[in-house]
Coordinates of C-alpha atoms and ligand atoms in Angstrom, one line a residue:
X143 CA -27.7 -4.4 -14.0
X144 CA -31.6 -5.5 -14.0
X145 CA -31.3 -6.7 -17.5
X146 CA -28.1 -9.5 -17.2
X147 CA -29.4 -12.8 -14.9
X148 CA -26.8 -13.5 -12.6
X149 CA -25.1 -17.0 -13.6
X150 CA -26.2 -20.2 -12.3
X151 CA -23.3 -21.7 -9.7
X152 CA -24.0 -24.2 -8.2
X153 CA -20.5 -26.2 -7.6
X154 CA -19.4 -22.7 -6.6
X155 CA -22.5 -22.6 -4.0
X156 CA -20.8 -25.3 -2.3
X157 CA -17.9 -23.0 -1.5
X158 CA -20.5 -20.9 0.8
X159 CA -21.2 -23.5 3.2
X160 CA -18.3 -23.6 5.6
X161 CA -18.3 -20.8 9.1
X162 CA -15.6 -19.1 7.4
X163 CA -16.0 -16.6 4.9
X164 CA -16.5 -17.4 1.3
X165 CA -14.9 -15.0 -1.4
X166 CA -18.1 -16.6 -3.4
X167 CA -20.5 -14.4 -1.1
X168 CA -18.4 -11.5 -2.2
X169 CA -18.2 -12.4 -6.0
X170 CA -22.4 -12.4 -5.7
X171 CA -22.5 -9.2 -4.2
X172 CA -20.7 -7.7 -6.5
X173 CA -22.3 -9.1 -9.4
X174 CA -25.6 -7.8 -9.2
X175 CA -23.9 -4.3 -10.4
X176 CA -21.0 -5.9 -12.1
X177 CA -21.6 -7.5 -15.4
X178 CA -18.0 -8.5 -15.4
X179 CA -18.2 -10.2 -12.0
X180 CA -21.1 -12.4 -12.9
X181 CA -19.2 -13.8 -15.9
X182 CA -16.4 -14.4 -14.0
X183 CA -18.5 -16.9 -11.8
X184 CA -19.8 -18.3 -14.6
X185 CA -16.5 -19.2 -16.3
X186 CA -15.0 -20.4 -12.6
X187 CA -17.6 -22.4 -12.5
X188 CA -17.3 -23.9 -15.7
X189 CA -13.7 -24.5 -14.3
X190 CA -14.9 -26.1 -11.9
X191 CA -17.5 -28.4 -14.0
X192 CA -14.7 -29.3 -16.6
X193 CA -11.7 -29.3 -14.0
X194 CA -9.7 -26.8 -16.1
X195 CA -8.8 -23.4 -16.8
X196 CA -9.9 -20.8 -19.0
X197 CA -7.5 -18.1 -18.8
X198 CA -5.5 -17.3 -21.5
X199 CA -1.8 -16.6 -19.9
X200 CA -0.2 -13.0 -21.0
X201 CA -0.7 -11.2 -23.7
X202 CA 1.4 -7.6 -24.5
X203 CA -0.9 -5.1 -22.5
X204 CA 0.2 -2.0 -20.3
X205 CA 0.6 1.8 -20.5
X206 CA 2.8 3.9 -22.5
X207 CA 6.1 4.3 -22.2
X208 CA 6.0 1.3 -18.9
X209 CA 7.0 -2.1 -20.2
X210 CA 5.7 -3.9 -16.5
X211 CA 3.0 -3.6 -14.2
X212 CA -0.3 -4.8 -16.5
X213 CA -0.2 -8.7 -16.6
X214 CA -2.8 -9.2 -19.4
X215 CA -5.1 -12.3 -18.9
X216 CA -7.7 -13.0 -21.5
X217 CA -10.7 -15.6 -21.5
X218 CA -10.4 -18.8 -23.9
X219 CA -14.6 -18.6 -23.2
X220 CA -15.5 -15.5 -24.1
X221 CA -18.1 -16.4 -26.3
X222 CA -19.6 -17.3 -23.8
X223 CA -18.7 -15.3 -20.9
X224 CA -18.1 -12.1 -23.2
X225 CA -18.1 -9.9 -20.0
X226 CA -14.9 -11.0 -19.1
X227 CA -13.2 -11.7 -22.4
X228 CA -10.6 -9.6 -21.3
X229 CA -9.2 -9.3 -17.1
X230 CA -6.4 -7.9 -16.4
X231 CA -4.3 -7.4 -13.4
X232 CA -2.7 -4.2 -12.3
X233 CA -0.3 -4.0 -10.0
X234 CA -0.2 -0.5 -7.7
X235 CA 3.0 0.0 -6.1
X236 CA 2.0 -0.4 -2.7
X237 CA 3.3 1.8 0.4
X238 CA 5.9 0.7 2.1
X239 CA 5.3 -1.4 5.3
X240 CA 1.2 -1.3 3.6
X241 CA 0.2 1.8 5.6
X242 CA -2.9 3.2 4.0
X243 CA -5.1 6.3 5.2
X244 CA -8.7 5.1 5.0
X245 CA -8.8 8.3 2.7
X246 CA -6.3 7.0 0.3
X247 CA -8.0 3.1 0.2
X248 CA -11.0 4.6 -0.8
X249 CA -9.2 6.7 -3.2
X250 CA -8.0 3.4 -4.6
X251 CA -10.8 1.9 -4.1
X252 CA -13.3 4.6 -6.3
X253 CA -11.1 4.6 -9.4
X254 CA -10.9 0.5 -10.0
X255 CA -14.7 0.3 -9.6
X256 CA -15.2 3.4 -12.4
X257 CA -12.4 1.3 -14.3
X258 CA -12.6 -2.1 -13.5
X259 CA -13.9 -5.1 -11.7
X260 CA -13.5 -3.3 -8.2
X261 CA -12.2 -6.6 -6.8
X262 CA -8.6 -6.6 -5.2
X263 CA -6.2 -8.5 -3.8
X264 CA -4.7 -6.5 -0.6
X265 CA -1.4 -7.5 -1.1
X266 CA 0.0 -10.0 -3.6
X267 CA 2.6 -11.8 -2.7
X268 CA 4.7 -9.5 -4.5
X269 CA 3.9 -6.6 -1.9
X270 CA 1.6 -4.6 -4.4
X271 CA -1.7 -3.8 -3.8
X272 CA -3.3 -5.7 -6.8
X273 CA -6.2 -4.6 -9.2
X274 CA -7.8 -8.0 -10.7
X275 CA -9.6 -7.3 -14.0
X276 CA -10.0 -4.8 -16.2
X277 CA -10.4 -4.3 -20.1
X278 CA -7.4 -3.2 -22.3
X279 CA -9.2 0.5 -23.2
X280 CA -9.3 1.1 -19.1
X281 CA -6.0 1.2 -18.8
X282 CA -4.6 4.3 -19.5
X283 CA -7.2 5.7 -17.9
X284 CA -6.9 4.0 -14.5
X285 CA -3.0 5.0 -15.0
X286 CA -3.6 9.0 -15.7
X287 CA -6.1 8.7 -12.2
X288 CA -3.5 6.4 -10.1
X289 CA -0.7 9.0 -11.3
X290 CA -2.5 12.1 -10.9
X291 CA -3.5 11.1 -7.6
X292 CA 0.3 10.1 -7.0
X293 CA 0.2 6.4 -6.9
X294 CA 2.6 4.4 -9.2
X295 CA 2.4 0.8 -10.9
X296 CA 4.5 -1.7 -9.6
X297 CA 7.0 -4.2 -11.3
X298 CA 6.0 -7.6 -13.6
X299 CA 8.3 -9.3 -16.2
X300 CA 12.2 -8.9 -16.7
X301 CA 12.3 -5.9 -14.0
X302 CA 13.2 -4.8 -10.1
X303 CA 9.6 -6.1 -8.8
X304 CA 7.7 -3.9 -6.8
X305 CA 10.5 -3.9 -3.4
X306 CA 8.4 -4.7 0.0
X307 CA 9.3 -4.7 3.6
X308 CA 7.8 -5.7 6.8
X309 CA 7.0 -2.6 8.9
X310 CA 9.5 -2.3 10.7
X311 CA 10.7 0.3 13.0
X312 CA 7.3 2.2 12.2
X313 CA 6.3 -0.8 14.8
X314 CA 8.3 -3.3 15.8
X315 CA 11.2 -3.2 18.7
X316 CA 13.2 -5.5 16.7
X317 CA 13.8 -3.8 13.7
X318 CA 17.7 -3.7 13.1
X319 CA 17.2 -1.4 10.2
X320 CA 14.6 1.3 9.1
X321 CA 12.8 -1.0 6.7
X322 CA 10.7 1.0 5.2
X323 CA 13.4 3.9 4.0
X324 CA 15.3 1.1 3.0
X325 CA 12.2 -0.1 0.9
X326 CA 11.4 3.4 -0.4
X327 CA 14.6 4.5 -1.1
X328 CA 14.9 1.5 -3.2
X329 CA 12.1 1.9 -5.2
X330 CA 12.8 5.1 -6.0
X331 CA 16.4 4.5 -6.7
X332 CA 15.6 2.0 -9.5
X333 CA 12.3 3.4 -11.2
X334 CA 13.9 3.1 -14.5
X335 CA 14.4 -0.9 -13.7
X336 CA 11.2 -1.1 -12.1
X337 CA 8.9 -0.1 -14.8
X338 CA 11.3 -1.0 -18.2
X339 CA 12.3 -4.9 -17.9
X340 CA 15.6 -5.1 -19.2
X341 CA 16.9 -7.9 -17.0
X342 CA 17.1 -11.6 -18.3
X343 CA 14.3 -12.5 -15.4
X344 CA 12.7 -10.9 -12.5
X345 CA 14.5 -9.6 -9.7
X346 CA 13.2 -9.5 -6.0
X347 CA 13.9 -6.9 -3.4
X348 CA 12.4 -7.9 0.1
X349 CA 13.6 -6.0 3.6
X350 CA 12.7 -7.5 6.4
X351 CA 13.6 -6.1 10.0
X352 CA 14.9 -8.9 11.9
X353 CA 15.5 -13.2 11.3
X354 CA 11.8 -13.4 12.2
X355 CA 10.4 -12.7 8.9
X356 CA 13.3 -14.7 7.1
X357 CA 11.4 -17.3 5.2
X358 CA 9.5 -14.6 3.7
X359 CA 12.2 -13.1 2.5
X360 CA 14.7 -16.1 2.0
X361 CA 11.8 -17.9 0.0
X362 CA 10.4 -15.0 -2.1
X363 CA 13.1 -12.7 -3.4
X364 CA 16.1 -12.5 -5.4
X365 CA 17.8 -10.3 -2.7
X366 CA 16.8 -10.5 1.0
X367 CA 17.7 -8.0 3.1
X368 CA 17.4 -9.4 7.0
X369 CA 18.1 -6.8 9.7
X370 CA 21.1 -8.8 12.0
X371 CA 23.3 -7.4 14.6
X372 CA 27.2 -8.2 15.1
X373 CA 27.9 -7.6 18.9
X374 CA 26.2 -9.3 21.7
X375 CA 22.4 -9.9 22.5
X376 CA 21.7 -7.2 25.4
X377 CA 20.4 -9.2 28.6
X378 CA 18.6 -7.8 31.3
X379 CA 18.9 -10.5 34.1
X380 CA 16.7 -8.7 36.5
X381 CA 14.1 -9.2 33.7
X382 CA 15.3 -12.9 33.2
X383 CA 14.6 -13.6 36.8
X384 CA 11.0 -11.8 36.7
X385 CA 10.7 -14.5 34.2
X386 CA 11.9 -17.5 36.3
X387 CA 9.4 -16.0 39.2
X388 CA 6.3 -15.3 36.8
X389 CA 7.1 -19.8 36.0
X390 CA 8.6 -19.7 33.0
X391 CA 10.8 -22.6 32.3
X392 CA 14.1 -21.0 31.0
X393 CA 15.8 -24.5 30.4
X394 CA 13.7 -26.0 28.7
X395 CA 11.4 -23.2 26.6
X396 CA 15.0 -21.4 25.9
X397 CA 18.0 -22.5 26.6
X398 CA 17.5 -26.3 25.2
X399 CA 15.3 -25.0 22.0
X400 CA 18.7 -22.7 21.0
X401 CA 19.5 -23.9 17.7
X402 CA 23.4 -23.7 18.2
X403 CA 23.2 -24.5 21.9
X404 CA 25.1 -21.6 22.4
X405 CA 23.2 -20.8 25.9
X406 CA 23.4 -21.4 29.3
X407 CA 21.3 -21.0 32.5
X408 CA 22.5 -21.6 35.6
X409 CA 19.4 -20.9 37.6
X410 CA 20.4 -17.1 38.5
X411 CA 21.8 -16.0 35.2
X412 CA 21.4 -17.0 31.4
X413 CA 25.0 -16.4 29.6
X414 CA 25.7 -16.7 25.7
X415 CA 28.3 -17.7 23.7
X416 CA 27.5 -15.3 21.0
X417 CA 30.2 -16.2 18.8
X418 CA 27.9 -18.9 17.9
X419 CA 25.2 -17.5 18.0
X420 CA 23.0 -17.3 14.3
X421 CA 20.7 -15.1 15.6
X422 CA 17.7 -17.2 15.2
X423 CA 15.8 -14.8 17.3
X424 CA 14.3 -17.5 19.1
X425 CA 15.5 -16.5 22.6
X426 CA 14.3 -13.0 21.8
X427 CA 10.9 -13.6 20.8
X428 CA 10.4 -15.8 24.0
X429 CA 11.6 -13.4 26.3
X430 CA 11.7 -10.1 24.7
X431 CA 12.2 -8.2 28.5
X432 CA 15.2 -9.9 29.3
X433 CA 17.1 -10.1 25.8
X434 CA 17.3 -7.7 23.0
X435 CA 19.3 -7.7 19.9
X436 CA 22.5 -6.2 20.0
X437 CA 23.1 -2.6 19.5
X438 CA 25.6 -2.5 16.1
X439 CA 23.0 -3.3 13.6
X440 CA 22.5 -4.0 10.3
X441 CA 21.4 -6.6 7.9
X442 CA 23.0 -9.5 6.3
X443 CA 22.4 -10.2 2.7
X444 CA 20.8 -13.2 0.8
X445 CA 20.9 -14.0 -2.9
X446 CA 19.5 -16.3 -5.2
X447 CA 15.8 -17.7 -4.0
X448 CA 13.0 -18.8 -6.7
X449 CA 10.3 -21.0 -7.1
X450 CA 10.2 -23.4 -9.1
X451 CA 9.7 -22.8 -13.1
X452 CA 12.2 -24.4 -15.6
X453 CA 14.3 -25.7 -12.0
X454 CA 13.3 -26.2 -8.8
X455 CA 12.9 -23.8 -5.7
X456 CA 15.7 -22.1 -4.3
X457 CA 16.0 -20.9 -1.0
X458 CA 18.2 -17.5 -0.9
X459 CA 22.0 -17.9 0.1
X460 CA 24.4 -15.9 2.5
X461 CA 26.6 -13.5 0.0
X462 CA 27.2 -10.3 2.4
X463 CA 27.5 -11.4 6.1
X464 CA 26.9 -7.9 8.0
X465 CA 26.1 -4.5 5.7
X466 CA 25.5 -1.1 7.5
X467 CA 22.1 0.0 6.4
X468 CA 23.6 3.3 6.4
X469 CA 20.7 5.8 5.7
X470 CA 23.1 8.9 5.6
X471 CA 25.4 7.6 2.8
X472 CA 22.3 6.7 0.7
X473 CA 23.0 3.2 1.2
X474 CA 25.8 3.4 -1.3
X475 CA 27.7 0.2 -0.8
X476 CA 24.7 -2.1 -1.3
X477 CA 23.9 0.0 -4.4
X478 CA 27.3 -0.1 -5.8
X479 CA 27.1 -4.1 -5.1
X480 CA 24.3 -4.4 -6.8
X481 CA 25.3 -2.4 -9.6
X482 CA 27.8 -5.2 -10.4
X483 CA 26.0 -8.1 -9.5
X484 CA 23.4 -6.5 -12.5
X485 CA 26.8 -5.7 -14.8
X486 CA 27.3 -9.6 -14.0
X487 CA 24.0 -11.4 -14.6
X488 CA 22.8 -8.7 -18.1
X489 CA 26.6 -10.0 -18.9
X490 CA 26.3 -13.9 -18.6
X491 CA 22.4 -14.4 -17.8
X492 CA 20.1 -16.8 -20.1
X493 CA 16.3 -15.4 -20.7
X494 CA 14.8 -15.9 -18.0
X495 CA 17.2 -17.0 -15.8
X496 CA 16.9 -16.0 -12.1
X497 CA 20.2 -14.9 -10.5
X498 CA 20.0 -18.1 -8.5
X499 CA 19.9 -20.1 -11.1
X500 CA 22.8 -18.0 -12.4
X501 CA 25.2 -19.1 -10.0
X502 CA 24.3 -22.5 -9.9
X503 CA 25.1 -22.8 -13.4
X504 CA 28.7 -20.6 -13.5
X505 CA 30.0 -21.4 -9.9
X506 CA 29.8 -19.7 -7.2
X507 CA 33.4 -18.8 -7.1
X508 CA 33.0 -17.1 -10.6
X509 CA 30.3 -14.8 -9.4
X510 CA 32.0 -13.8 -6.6
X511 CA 35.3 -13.1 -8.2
X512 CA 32.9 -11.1 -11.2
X513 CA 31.3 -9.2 -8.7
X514 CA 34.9 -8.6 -6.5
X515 CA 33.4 -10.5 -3.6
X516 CA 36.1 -12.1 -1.5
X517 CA 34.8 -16.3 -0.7
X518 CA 33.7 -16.2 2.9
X519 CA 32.9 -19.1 5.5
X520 CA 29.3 -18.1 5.2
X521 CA 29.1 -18.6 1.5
X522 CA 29.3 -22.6 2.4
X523 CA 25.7 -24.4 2.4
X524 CA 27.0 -27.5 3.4
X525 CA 30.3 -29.4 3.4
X526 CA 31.6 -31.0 0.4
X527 CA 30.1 -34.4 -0.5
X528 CA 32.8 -34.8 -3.5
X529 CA 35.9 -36.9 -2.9
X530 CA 37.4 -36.3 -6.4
X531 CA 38.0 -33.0 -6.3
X532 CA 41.7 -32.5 -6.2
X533 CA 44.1 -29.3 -5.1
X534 CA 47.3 -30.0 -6.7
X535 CA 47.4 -26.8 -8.1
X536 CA 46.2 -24.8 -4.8
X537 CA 49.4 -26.5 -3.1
X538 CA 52.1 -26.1 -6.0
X539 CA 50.4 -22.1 -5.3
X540 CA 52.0 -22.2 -1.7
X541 CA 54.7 -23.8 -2.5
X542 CA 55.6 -21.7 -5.2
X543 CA 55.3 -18.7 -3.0
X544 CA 57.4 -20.2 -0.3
X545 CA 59.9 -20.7 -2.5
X546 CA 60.0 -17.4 -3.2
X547 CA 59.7 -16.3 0.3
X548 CA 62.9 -18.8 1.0
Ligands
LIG758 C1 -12.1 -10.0 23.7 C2 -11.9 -9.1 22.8 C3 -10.6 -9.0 22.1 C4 -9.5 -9.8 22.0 C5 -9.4 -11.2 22.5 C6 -8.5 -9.2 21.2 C7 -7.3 -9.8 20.8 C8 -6.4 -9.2 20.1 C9 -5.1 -9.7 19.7 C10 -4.6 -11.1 20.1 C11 -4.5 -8.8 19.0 C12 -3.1 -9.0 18.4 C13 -2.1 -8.4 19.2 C14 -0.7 -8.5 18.6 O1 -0.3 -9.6 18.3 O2 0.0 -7.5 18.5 C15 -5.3 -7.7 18.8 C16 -5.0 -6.5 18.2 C17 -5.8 -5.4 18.0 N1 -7.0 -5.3 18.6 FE1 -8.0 -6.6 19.7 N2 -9.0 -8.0 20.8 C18 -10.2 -7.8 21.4 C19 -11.0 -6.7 21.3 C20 -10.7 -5.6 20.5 C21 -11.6 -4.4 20.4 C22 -12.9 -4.3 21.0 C23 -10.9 -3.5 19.6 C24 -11.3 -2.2 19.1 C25 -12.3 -1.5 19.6 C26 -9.6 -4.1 19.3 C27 -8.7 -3.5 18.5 C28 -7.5 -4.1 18.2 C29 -6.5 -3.4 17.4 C30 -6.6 -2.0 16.8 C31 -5.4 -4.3 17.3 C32 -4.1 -4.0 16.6 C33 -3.2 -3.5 17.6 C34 -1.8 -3.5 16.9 O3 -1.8 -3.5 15.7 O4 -0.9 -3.4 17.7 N3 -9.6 -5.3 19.8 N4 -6.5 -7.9 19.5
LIG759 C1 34.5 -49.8 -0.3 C2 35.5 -49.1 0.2 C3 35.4 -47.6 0.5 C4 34.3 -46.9 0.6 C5 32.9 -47.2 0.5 C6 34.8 -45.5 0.9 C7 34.0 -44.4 1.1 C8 34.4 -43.2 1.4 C9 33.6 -42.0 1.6 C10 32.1 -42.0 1.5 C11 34.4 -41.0 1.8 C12 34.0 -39.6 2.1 C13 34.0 -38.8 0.8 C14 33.8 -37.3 1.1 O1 32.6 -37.0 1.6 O2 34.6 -36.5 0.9 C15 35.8 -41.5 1.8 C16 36.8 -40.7 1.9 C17 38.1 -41.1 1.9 N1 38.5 -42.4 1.7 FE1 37.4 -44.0 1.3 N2 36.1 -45.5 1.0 C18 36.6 -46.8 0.7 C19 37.8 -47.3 0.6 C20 39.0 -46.5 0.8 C21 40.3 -47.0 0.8 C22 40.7 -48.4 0.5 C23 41.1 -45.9 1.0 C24 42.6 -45.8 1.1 C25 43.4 -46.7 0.6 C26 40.3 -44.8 1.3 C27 40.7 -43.5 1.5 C28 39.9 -42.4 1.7 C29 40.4 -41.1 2.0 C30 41.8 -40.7 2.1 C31 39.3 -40.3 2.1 C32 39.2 -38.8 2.3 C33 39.2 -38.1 1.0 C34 39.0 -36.7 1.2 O3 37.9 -36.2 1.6 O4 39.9 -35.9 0.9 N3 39.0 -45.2 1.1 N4 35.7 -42.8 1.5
LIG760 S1 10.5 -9.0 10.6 FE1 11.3 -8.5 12.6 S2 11.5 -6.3 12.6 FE2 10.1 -6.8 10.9 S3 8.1 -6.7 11.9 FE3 8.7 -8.8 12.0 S4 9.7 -9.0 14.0 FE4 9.6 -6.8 13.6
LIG761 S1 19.3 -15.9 18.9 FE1 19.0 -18.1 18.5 S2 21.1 -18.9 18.2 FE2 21.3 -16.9 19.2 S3 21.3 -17.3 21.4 FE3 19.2 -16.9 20.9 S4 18.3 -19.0 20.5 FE4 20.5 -19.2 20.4

């Protein structure tokens, strides 16, 4: 690329100066053989000159017969930056838990630098494996390689989002459910959903093993799916007392830091009320020899996160206490309560509407009696801050029914 001079960036130089690395460095490299590189610095750094953006939100591009997984992005500056007058992202479904062969990253890897920019971002926060800039005529060519070579896109717009998980039992000791069937599975399940957006809004899928990965999943998707357990933590109190010997301070690195104060220590042997326990995992992660989660396992389910768009963020809520992640039956019950929880929200949904939002605006109580969900304790966020709320009508109920009982 001999011919183009590589843009002039100094503001951007700035950005190399720091001991950590500077995605600048990278940009240059790749510039000397990437004419759509060095007009991206030179538009970022116009951004950065003028203070303001350049890119030209959206735009209908993608692949036949897939309405999601190309976000187009176009330059408002391409007149001068003509390079990069169009950069779009693709998003590859990525594999579950993000386990790559080096053989299939650079598989990856070789067609987006024959199609596009050859920069990525390993992983969006969606989960996929995103492609960042190409042209609209590269498209279907980048999808006829990615699906020869048997990758997939992933979700954007009104559809199932590309699902992710944490790894799991693949890795992890605390996994209370195979995350990464689950996550599969899933995907596979809705592929329709996935790539043709017919929902009012995006909807999230994120698994995640145990509590310890909660605020991933309680922050980032429409439906988190937290491995739990619902019989008692397993303690070892040899290992508790190896712990005590090796100096550990069980009061007050474990016992006091409980969230529910549910524990007790009485210098010998740690006991828990585990009624009240939330299974914070705290105790766990301190001392993983002594405690363990409980053996009848499975995962509690969260609806309604978002961030903030029209309405603020939303952090996800309880709706199904303890689920069996049951591989064997296909997962079947979560499916068939997801079925209606999609009957419900294509039913009463605004455009682009998340399903939080959703049950903020028609009640809780109505969802749950739309979706045949009986109200729970663990449905309540916090305790009622309205006095004039009144229950006449709840008490003529049960006095009408004693009557009739009389
Ligand atoms: C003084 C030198 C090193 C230090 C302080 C160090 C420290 C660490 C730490 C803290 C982790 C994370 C462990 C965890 O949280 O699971 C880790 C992981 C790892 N390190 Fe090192 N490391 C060192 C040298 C090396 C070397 C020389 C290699 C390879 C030749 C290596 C390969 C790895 C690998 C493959 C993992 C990931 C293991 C896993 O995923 O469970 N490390 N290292
Ligand atoms: C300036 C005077 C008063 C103030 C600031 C006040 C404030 C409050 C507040 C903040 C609550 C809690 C509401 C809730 O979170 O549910 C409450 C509840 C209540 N107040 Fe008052 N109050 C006042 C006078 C009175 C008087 C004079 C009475 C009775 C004659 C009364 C009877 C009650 C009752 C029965 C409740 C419980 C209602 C329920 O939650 O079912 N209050 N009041
Ligand atoms: S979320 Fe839990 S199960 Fe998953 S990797 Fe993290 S600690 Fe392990
Ligand atoms: S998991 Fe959390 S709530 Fe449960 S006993 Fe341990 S620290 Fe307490």
């Amino acid at each position: 690329m001999a011919d183009q001079k590589l843009r002039e960036t100094p503001l951007l130089d700035e950005l190399k100066k720091g001991p950590w690395p500077s995605f600048v460095n990278d940009m240059k490299k790749m510039a000397e053989r990437k004419p759509m590189i060095n007009d991206l610095l030179g538009q970022l750094e116009l951004s950065y000159k003028e203070k303001k953006g350049h890119w030209k939100h959206g735009g209908l591009v993608g692949v036949m017969g897939y309405g999601g997984g190309v976000i187009g992005r176009y330059s408002d500056a391409a007149e001068q930056f003509p390079a990069c007058a169009h950069f779009h992202t693709i998003r590859v479904n990525q594999p579950s838990g993000w386990f790559y062969t080096s053989a299939a990253l650079r598989e990856l890897c070789d067609i987006w630098d024959r199609h596009g920019s050859g920069m990525t971002n390993m992983h969006g926060s969606t989960g996929d494996c995103v492609f960042l800039g190409t042209t609209t005529d590269e498209l279907e060519p980048i999808f006829a390689e990615l699906t020869a070579k048997d990758w997939d896109l992933g979700g954007s717009g009104s559809d199932v989002r590309t699902p992710s998980c944490c790894n799991g039992m693949a890795r992890c000791e605390y996994a209370c459910y195979d995350t990464m069937d689950a996550c599969y599975n899933f995907t596979m399940e809705y592929q329709d959903e996935l790539h043709r957006p017919a929902f009012p809004y995006k909807w999230k899928f994120k698994f995640s093993g145990c509590p310890n990965d909660c605020v991933a999943s309680i922050a980032r998707s429409d439906m988190s799916v937290i491995g739990t357990w619902r019989d008692d933590i397993r303690i070892d109190q040899a290992a508790v007392q190896e712990y005590a010997d090796s100096g550990m301070e069980i009061r007050s690195d474990v016992i006091r830091k409980c969230p529910t104060s549910c524990m007790s220590y009485d210098g010998k042997e740690i006991t828990i009320d585990n009624k009240n326990c939330t299974r914070c995992m705290h105790c766990i992660n301190v001392m993983p020899k002594a405690l363990r989660p409980g053996l009848d396992k499975g995962a509690t389910l969260l609806i309604g996160a978002k961030a903030p768009i029209i309405e603020g963020a939303l952090l996800a809520t309880v709706l199904v206490p303890f689920i069996k992640m049951d591989k064997e039956d296909d997962y079947q019950e979560f499916k068939d309560l997801i079925e209606r929880i999609w009957d419900f929200w294509d039913d009463h949904g605004v455009n682009r509407e998340r399903i939080g939002e959703c049950i903020e605006r028609v009640g809780l109580g109505n969802f749950l009696e739309a979706i045949e969900a009986d109200p729970l304790p663990e449905h309540v966020k916090h305790p009622r801050t309205n006095p004039y709320i009144f229950y006449d009508e709840y008490f003529e109920e049960v006095d009408d029914a004693e009557a009739e009982k009389a």
